[in-house]
Coordinates of C-alpha atoms in Angstrom, one line a residue:
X1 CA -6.8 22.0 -38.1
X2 CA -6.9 24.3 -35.2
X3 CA -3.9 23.6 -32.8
X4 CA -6.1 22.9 -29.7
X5 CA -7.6 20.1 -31.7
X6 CA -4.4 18.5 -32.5
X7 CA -3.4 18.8 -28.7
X8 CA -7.0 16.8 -27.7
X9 CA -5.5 14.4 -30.7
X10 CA -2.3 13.5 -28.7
X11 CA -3.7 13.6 -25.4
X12 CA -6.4 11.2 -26.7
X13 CA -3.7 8.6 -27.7
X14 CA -1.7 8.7 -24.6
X15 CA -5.1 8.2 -22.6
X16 CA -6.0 5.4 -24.9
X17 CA -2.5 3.8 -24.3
X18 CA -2.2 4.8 -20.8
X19 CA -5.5 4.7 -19.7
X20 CA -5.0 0.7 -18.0
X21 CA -2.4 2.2 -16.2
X22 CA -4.6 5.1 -14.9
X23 CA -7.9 3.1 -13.9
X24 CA -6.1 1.7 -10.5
X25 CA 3.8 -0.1 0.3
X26 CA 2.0 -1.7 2.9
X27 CA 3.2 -2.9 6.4
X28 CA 2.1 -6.5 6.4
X29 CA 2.9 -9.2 9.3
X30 CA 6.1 -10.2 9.0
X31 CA 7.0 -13.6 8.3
X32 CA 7.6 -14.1 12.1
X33 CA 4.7 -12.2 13.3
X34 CA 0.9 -13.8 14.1
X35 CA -1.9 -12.0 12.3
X36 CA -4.0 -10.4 15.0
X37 CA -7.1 -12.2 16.8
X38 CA -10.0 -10.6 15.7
X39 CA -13.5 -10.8 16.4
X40 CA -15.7 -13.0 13.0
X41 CA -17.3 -10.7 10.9
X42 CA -19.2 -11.7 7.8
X43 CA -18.3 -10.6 4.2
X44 CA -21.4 -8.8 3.9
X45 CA -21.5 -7.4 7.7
X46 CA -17.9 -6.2 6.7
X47 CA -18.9 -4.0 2.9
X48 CA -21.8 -3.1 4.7
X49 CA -19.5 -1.5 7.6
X50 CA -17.1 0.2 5.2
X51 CA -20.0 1.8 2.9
X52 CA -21.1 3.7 6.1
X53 CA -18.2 4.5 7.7
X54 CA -17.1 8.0 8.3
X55 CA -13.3 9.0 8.4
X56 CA -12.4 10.2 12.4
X57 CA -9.5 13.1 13.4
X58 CA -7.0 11.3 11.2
X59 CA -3.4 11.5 10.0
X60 CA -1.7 9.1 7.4
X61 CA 1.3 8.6 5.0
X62 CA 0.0 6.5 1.4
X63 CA 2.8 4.5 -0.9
X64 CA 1.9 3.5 -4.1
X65 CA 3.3 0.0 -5.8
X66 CA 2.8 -0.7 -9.2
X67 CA 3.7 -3.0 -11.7
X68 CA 1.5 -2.3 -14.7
X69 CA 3.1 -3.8 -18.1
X70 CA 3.0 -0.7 -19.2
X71 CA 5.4 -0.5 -22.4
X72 CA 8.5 1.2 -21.7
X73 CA 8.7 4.6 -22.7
X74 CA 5.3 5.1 -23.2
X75 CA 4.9 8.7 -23.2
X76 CA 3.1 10.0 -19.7
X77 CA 4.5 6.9 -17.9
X78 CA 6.6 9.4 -15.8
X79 CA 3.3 10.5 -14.7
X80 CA 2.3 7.8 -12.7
X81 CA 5.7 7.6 -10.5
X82 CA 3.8 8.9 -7.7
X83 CA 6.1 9.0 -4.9
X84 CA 4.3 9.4 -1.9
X85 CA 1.0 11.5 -0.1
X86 CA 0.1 12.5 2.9
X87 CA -3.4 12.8 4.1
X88 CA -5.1 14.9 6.9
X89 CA -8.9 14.4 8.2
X90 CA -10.4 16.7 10.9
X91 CA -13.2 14.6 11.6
X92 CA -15.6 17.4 10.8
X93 CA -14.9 17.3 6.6
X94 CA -12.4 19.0 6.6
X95 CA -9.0 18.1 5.0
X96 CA -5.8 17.9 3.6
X97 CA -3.7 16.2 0.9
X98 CA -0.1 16.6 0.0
X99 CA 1.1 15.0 -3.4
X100 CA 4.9 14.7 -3.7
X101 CA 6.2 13.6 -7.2
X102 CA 9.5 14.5 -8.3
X103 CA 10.7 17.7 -6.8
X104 CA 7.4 19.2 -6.7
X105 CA 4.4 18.9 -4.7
X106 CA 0.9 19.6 -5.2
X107 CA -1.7 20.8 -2.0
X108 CA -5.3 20.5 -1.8
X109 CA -6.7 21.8 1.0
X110 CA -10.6 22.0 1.7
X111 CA -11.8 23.9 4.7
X112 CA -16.1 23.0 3.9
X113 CA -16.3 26.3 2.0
X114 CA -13.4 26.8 0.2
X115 CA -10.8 24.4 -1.6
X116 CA -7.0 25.6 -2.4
X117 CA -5.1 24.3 -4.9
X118 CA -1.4 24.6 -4.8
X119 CA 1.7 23.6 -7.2
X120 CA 5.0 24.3 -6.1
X121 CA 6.4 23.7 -9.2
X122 CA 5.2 26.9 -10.6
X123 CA 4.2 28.5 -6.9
X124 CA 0.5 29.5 -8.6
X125 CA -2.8 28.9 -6.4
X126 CA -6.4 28.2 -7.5
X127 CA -9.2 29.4 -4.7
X128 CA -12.3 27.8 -5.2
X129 CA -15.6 28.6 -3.6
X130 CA -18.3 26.5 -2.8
X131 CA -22.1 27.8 -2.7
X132 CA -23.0 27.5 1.2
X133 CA -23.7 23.4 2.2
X134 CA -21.5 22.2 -0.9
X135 CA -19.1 19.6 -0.6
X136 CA -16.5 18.4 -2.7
X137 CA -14.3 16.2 -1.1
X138 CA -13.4 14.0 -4.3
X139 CA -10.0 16.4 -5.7
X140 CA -9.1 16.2 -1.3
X141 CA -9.2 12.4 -1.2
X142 CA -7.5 11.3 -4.7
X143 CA -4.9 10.4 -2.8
X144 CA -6.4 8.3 0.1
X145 CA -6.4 4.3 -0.3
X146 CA -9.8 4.7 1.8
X147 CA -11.3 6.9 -0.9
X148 CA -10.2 4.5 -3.6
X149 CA -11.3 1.3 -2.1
X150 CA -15.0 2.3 -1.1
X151 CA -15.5 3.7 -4.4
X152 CA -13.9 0.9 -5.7
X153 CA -16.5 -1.5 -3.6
X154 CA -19.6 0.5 -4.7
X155 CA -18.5 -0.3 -8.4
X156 CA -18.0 -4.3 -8.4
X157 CA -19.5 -5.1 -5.1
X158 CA -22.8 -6.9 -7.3
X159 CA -20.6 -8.8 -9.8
X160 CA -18.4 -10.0 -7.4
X161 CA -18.1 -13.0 -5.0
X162 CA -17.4 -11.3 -2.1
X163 CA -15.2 -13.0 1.1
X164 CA -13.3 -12.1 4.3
X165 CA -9.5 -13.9 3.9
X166 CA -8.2 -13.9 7.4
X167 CA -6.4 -10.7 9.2
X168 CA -3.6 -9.0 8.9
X169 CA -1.2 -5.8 10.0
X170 CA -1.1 -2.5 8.0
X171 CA 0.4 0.5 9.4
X172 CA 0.7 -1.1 12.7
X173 CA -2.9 -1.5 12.7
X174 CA -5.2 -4.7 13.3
X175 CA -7.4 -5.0 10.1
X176 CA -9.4 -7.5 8.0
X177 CA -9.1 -9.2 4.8
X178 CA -11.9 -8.2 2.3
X179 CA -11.6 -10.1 -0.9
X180 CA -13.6 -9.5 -4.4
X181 CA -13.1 -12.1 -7.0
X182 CA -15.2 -11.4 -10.1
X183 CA -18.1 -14.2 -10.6
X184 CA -17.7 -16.8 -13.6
X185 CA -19.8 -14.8 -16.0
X186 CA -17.4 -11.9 -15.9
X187 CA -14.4 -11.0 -18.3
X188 CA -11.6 -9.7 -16.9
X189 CA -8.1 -9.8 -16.8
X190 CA -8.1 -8.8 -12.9
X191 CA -8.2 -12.0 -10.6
X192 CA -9.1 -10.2 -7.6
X193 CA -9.0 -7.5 -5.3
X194 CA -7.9 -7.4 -1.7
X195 CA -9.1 -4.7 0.9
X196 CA -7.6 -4.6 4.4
X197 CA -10.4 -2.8 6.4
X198 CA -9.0 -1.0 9.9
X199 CA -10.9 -3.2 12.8
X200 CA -11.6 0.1 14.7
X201 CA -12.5 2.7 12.0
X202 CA -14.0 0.3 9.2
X203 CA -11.8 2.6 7.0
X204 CA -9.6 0.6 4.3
X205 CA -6.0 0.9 5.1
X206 CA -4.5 -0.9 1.7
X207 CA -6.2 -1.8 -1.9
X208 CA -4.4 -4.9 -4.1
X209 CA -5.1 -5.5 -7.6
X210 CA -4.1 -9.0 -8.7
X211 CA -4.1 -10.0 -12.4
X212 CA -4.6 -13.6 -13.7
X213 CA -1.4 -15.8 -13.8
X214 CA 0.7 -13.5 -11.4
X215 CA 0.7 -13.6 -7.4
X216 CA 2.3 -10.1 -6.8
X217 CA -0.4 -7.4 -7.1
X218 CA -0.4 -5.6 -10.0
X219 CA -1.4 -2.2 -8.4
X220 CA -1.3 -1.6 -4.2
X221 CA -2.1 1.7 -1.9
X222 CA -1.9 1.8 1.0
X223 CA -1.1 3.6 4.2
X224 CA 2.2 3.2 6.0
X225 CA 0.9 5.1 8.9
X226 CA -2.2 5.8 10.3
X227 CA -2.7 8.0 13.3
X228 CA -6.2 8.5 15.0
X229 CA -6.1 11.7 16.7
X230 CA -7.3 15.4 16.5
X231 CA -5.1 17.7 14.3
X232 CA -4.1 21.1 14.3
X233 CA -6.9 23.3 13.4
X234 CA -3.9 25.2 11.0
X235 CA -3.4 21.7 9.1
X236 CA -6.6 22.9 7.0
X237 CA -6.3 26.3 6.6
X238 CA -4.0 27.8 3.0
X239 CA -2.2 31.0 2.9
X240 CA 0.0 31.2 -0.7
X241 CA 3.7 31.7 -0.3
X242 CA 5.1 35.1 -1.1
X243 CA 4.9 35.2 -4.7
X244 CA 2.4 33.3 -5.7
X245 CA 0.1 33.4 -8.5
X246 CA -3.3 33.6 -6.8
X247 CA -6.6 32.9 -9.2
X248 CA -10.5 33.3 -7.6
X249 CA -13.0 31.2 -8.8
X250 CA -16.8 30.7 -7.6
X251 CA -17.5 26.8 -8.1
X252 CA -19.9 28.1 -11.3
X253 CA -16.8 29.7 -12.8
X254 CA -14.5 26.2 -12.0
X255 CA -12.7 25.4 -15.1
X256 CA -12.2 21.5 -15.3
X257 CA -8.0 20.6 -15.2
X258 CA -6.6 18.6 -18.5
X259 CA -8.0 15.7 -17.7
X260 CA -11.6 16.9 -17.5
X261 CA -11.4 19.4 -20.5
X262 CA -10.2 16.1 -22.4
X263 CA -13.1 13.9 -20.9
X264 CA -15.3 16.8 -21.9
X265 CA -14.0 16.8 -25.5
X266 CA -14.3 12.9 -25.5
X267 CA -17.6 12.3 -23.6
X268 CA -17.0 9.0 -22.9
X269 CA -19.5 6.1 -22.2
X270 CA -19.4 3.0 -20.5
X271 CA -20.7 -0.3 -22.0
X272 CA -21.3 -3.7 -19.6
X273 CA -21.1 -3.1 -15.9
X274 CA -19.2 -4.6 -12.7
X275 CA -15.6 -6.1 -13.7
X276 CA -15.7 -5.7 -18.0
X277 CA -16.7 -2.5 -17.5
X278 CA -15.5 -0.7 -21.7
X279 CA -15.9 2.8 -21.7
X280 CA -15.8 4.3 -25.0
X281 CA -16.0 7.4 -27.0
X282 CA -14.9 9.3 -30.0
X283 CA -12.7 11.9 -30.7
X284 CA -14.0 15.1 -32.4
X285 CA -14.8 15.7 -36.0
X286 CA -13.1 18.3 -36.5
X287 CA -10.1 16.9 -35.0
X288 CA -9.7 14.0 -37.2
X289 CA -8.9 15.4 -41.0
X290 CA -10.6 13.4 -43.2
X291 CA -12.4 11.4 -40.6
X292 CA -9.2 10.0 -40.1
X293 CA -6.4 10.1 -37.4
X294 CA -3.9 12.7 -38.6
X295 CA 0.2 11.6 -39.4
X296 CA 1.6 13.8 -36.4
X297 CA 0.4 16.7 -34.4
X298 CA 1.8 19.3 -32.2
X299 CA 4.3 18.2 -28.5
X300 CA 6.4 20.1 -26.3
X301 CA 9.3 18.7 -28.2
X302 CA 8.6 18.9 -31.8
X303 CA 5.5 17.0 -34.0
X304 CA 5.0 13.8 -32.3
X305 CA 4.3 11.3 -35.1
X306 CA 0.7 9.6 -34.1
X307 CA 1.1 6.6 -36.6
X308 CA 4.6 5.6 -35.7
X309 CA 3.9 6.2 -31.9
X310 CA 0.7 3.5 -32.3
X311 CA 3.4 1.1 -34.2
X312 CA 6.1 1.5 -31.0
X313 CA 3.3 0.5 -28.5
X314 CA 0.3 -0.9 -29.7
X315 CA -0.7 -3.8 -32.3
X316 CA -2.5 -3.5 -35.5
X317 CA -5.9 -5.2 -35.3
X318 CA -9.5 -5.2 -37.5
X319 CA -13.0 -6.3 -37.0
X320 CA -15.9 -5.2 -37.6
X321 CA -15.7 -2.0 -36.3
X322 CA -12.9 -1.3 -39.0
X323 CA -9.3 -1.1 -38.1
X324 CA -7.0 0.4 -35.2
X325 CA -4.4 -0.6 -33.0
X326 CA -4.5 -2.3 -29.7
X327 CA -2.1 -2.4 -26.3
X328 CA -2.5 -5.0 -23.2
X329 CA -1.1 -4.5 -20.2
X330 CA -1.5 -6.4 -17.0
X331 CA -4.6 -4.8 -15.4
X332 CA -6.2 -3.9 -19.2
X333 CA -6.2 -3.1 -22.5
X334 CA -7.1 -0.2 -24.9
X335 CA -8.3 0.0 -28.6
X336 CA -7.9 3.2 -30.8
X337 CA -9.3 3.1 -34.3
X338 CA -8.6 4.7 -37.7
X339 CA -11.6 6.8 -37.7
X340 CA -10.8 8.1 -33.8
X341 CA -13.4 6.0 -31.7
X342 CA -11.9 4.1 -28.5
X343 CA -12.5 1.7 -26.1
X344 CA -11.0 0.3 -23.0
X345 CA -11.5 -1.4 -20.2
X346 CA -10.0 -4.3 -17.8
X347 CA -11.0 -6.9 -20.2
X348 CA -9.3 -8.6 -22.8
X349 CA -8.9 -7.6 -26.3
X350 CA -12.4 -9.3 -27.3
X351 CA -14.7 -7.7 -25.4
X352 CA -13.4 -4.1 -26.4
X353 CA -14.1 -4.8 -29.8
X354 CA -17.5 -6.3 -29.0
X355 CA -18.3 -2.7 -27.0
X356 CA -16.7 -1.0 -30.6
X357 CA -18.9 -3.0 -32.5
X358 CA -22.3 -2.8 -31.1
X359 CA -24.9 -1.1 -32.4

């Protein structure tokens, strides 16, 4: 088996155990401190105001909380100890994200025709140009709890029941309560989801996930400051520090990172929709010897031992989609089987095998 293959094989089970933790520090009023007055809005007038609104001259600082159940030392874990981003908007679609984590950092920065991509962990650049009137503004707002939380909305807002829970203070700003609790018919293992909405902007300044049977959030981004203003016209332009590795691609030529070459491999699909959303897929056939998951397969470190990896984390299970292992965590759960297939979701165990084994 070709060593690329057996790469997609390990990355596959660490997505397939990981994955729950990858689907999804605020400033709260204090215990002494009044919520603001606000004017009444309705639920409805309130998604309805955050679909359409459009991000102003804007600079912010985003802290992520999370408390997963993922299993300890679960391999890419590490990953997800995103420290803390910073976020610039120019009004005009222009911007600006800053991911720290560890002692690196990683810079997008998108100008309307070009996007830069920068890691100072190995000081190499990626130049991307857009045919004239593209936008991609997705990579530039990964980081941005707004970002998250309207796309978020878009995906549950019709199999939710849908609420506005009072006010509150984030970021020293005034904003809303936006609550989504999935409706009866739905299975899920998320209880609900909490959106503080700015009163002024309409923009989301913090995103909860709550699980059932716990009352801290499972997952929460937000922004710990938010600044309205214009910004420095410089803020969104990239020169590469001396040294740097400098690549040129046209947005045809745009290779897709890890992640996307592995969703490309995979081609995923999603079965139900709103909250038990499963998306499945299967791994290649010429990655699984025999039809079958292999005993180990290439790591940084040495031959990583698929079967006993599984055993660590994940519990044996069959149906009638044949036999794999399974992992829960707070916010979801994952299946892998025997033969390579996969499915996941925020569901419980039951409806993945259900997805598995329809025809």
């Amino acid at each position: 088996m070709q060593p690329r293959k057996k790469a997609l094989i390990a990355a596959a089970v660490g997505t397939v155990l990981g994955v729950t933790g990858l689907t999804f520090v605020a400033m709260p009023a204090g215990a002494n401190e009044q919520p603001p007055e606000l004017p009444a809005v309705s639920a409805e007038g309130l998604v309805q105001s955050v679909a359409t609104a459009k991000a102003p001259a804007l600079r912010g600082t985003v802290a992520v909380n999370e408390s997963l159940g993922l299993p300890a030392g679960l391999p890419g874990v590490g990953s997800l100890d995103l420290q803390d981003a910073r976020v610039w908007h120019d009004g005009q679609g222009r911007n600006r994200l800053a991911l720290k984590q560890g002692s690196g950092e990683h810079t997008v920065v998108q100008d309307g025709a070009t996007v830069w991509r920068y890691d100072s962990g190995d000081n190499t650049a990626t130049k991307l140009t857009l045919p004239a009137g593209k936008q991609q503004q997705r990579e530039a707002e990964a980081g941005d709890p707004a970002a998250m939380a309207t796309q978020l909305l878009g995906a549950i807002r019709e199999s939710s029941t849908v609420s506005v829970d009072g006010t509150a203070r984030v970021a020293d700003r005034a904003a809303y309560e936006l609550v989504l609790t999935p409706k009866p018919e739905e299975r899920t293992l998320l209880r609900e989801v909490r959106v503080a909405v700015d009163e002024q902007t309409r923009l989301p300044l913090r995103l909860k996930v709550l699980t059932n049977g716990t009352t801290e959030p499972a997952f929460e981004v937000a922004f710990t400051e938010f600044v309205v203003e214009p910004q420095p016209a410089d803020l969104f332009t990239f020169t590469p520090p001396a040294g740097a590795k400098v690549t040129d691609k046209a947005v045809e030529d745009h290779q897709p990172g890890e992640a996307g070459k592995l969703a490309e491999q995979l081609a995923p699909k999603t079965v139900g929709t709103g909250w038990d959303t499963v998306l499945t897929g299967t791994l290649p056939a010429d990655a699984l010897p025999g039809g079958k998951l292999p005993q180990s397969v290439p790591g940084e470190r040495g031959a990583v031992d698929v079967r006993q990896l599984l055993g660590q984390f994940a519990k044996p299970v069959s149906g009638p989609f044949g036999t794999g292992h399974v992992v829960t965590t707070k916010v979801g759960t994952a299946l892998l089987t025997d033969d390579g297939r996969f499915a996941a979701g925020a569901v419980p165990e039951q409806v993945l095998i259900e997805a598995l084994s329809a025809k």
